[in-house]
Short mmCIF file of C-alpha atoms in Angstrom, two decimals:
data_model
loop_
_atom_site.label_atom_id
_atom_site.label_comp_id
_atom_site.label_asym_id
_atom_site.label_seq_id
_atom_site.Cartn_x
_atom_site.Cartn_y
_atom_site.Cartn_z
CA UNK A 30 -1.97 13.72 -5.54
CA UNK A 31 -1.03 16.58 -3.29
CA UNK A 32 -1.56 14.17 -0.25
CA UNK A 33 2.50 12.91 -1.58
CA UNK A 34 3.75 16.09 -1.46
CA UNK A 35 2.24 16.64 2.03
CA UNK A 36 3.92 13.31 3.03
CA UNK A 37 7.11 14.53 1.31
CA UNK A 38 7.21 17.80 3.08
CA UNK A 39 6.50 16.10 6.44
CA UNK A 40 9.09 13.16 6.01
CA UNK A 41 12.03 13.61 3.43
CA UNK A 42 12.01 11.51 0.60
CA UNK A 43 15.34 9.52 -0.80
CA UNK A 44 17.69 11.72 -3.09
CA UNK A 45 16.71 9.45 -5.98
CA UNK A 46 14.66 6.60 -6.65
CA UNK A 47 14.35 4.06 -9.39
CA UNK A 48 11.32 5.18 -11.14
CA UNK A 49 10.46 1.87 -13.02
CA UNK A 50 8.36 4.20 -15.86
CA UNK A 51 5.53 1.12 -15.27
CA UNK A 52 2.27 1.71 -14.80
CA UNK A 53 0.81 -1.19 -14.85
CA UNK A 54 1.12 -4.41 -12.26
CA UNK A 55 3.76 -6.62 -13.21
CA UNK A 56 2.79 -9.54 -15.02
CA UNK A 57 4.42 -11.85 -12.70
CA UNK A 58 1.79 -10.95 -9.75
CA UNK A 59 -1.30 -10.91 -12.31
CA UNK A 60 -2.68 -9.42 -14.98
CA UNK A 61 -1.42 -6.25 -15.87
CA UNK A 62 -4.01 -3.29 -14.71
CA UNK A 63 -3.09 0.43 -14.71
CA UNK A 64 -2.09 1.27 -11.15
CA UNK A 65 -3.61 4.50 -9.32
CA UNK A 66 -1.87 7.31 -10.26
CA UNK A 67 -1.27 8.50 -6.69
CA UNK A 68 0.72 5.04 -6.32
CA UNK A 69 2.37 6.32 -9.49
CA UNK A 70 3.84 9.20 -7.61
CA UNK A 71 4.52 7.88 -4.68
CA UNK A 72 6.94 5.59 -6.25
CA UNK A 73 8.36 8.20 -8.12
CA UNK A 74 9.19 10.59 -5.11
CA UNK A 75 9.72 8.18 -2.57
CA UNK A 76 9.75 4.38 -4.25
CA UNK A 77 9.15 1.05 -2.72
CA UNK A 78 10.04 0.99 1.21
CA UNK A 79 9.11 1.85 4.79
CA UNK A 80 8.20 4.66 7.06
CA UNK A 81 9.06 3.92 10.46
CA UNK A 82 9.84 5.19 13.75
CA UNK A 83 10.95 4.11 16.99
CA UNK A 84 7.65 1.91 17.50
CA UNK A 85 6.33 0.99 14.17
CA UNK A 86 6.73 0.76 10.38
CA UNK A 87 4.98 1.45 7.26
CA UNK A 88 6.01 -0.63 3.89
CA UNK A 89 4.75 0.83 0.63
CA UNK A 90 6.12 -2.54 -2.10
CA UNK A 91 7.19 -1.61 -5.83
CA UNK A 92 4.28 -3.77 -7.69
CA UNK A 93 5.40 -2.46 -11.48
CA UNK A 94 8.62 -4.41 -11.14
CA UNK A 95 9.45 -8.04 -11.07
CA UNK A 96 8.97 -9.47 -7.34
CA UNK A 97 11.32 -9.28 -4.55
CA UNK A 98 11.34 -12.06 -2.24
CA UNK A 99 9.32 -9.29 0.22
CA UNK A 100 6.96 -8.49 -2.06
CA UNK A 101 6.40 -12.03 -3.64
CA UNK A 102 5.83 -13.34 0.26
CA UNK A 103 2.89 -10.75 0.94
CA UNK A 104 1.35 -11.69 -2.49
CA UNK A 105 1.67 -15.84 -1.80
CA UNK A 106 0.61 -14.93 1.74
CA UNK A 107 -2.40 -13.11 0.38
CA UNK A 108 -3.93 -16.00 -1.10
CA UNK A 109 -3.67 -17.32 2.17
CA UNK A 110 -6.47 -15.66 3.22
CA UNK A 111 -9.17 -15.83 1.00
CA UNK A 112 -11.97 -15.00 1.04
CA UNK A 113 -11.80 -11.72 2.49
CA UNK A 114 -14.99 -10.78 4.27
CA UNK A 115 -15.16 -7.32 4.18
CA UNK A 116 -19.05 -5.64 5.25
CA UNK A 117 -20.58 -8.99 5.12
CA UNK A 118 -19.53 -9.70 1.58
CA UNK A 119 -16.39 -12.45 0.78
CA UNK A 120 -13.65 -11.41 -1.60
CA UNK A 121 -10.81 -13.09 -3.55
CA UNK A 122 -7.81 -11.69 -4.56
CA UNK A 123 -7.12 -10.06 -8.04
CA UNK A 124 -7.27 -10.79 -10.41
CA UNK A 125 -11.18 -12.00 -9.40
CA UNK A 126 -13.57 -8.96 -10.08
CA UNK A 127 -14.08 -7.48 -7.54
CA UNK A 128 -10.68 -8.83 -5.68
CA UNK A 129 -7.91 -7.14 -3.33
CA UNK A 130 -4.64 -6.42 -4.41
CA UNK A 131 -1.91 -5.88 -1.82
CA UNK A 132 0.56 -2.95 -2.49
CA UNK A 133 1.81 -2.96 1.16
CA UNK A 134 1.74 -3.71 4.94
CA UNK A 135 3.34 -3.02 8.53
CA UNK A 136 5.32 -4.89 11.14
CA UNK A 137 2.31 -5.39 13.16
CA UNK A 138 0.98 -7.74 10.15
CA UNK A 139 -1.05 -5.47 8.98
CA UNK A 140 -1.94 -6.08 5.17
CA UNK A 141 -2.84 -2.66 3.20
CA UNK A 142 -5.04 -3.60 -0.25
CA UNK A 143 -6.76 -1.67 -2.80
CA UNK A 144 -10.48 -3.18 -3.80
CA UNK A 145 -9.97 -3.75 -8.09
CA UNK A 146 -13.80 -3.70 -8.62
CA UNK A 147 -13.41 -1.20 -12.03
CA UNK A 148 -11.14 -1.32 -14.57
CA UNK A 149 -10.35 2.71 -13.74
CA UNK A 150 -8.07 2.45 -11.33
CA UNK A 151 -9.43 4.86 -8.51
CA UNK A 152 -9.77 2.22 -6.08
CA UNK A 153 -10.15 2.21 -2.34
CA UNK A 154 -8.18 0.88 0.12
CA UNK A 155 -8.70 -1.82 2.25
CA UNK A 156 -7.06 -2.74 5.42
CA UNK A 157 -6.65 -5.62 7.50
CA UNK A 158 -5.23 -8.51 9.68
CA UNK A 159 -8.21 -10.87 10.09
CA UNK A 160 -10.56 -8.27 10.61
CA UNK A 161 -10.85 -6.11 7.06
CA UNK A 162 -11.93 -2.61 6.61
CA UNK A 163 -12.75 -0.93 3.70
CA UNK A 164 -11.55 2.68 3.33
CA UNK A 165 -12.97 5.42 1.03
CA UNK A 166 -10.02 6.65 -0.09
CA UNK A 167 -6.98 5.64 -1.91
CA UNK A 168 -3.06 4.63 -1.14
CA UNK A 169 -1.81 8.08 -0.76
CA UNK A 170 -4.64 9.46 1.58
CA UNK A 171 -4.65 6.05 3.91
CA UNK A 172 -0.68 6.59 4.33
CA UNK A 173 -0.62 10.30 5.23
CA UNK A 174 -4.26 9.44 7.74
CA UNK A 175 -1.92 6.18 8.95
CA UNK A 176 1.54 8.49 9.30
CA UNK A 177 -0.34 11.61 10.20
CA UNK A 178 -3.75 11.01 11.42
CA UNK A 179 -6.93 9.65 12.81
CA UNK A 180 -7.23 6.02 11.66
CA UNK A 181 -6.43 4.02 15.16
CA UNK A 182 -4.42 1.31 13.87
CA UNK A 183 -2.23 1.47 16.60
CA UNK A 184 -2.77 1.05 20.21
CA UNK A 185 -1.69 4.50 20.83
CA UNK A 186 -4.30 6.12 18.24
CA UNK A 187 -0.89 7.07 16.33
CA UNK A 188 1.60 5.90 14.27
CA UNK A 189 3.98 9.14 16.52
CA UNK A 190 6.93 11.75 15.60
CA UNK A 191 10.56 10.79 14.12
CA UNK A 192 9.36 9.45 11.57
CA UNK A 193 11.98 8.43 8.48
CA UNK A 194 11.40 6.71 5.36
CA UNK A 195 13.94 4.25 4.65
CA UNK A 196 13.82 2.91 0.47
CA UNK A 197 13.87 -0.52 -0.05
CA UNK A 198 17.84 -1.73 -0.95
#
């Protein structure tokens, strides 16, 4: 959990945000789980939204609250998809066990996904657009390696500098 407060001293977080006191996925996008706690606090420092700079941008969606139209389009869009084939093995979405459950995604049409394959909810993170990789490590990590680091998502290698965080209106 100290990978948000890295992010938070590196990009400065809204004054306030709505902190839904949910932990669980809303029932309207499936079967309420507990979320990751490091999702947990992310939402509470920064909440739902995007980082983005001059090139690219990084949405984070509020999954403990009823659906905006954003966030209900990358869910229906999600089903889309299936079956995820992720290390030679196929996928559905959550709430199938094992299953992928989106929690955010990029301009670039990237999707970002945790694996639910325990009822504990220290999942990994998957990745994708057509091509899906499976990360072993959660939300908060894959955002500060995305904003930060060394996962080439980008053509450049990074995601750069000036980089804001904007909260969802």
């Amino acid at each position: 959990m100290e990978t948000v407060h890295q992010i938070a001293n590196a990009v400065e977080p809204p004054d306030e945000t709505e902190d839904s006191k949910n932990s669980l996925l809303h029932q309207e996008l499936g079967p309420p789980i507990c979320l990751p706690d490091d999702y947990l606090l992310f939402l509470r420092v920064f909440g739902a939204g995007s980082f983005n700079n001059h090139r690219y941008k990084l949405r984070v969606l509020d999954i403990t609250r009823s659906p905006d139209s954003r966030t209900r389009t990358i869910f229906d869009s999600s089903l889309d998809w299936e079956p995820y084939t992720i290390g030679g093995r196929d996928y559905s979405c959550y709430p199938k066990m094992p299953g992928l459950l989106p929690w955010g995604c990029d301009d670039q049409g990237l999707t970002f996904f945790w694996l639910v394959d325990r009822a504990e909810p220290n999942w990994r993170t998957v990745t994708g657009r057509g091509d899906y990789l499976l990360h072993a490590f959660g939300m908060s990590d894959l955002m500060h390696e995305c904003i930060f680091g060394t996962i080439p998502f980008y053509a450049d290698g990074e995601f750069g500098d000036n980089i804001r965080f904007t909260p969802d209106s």
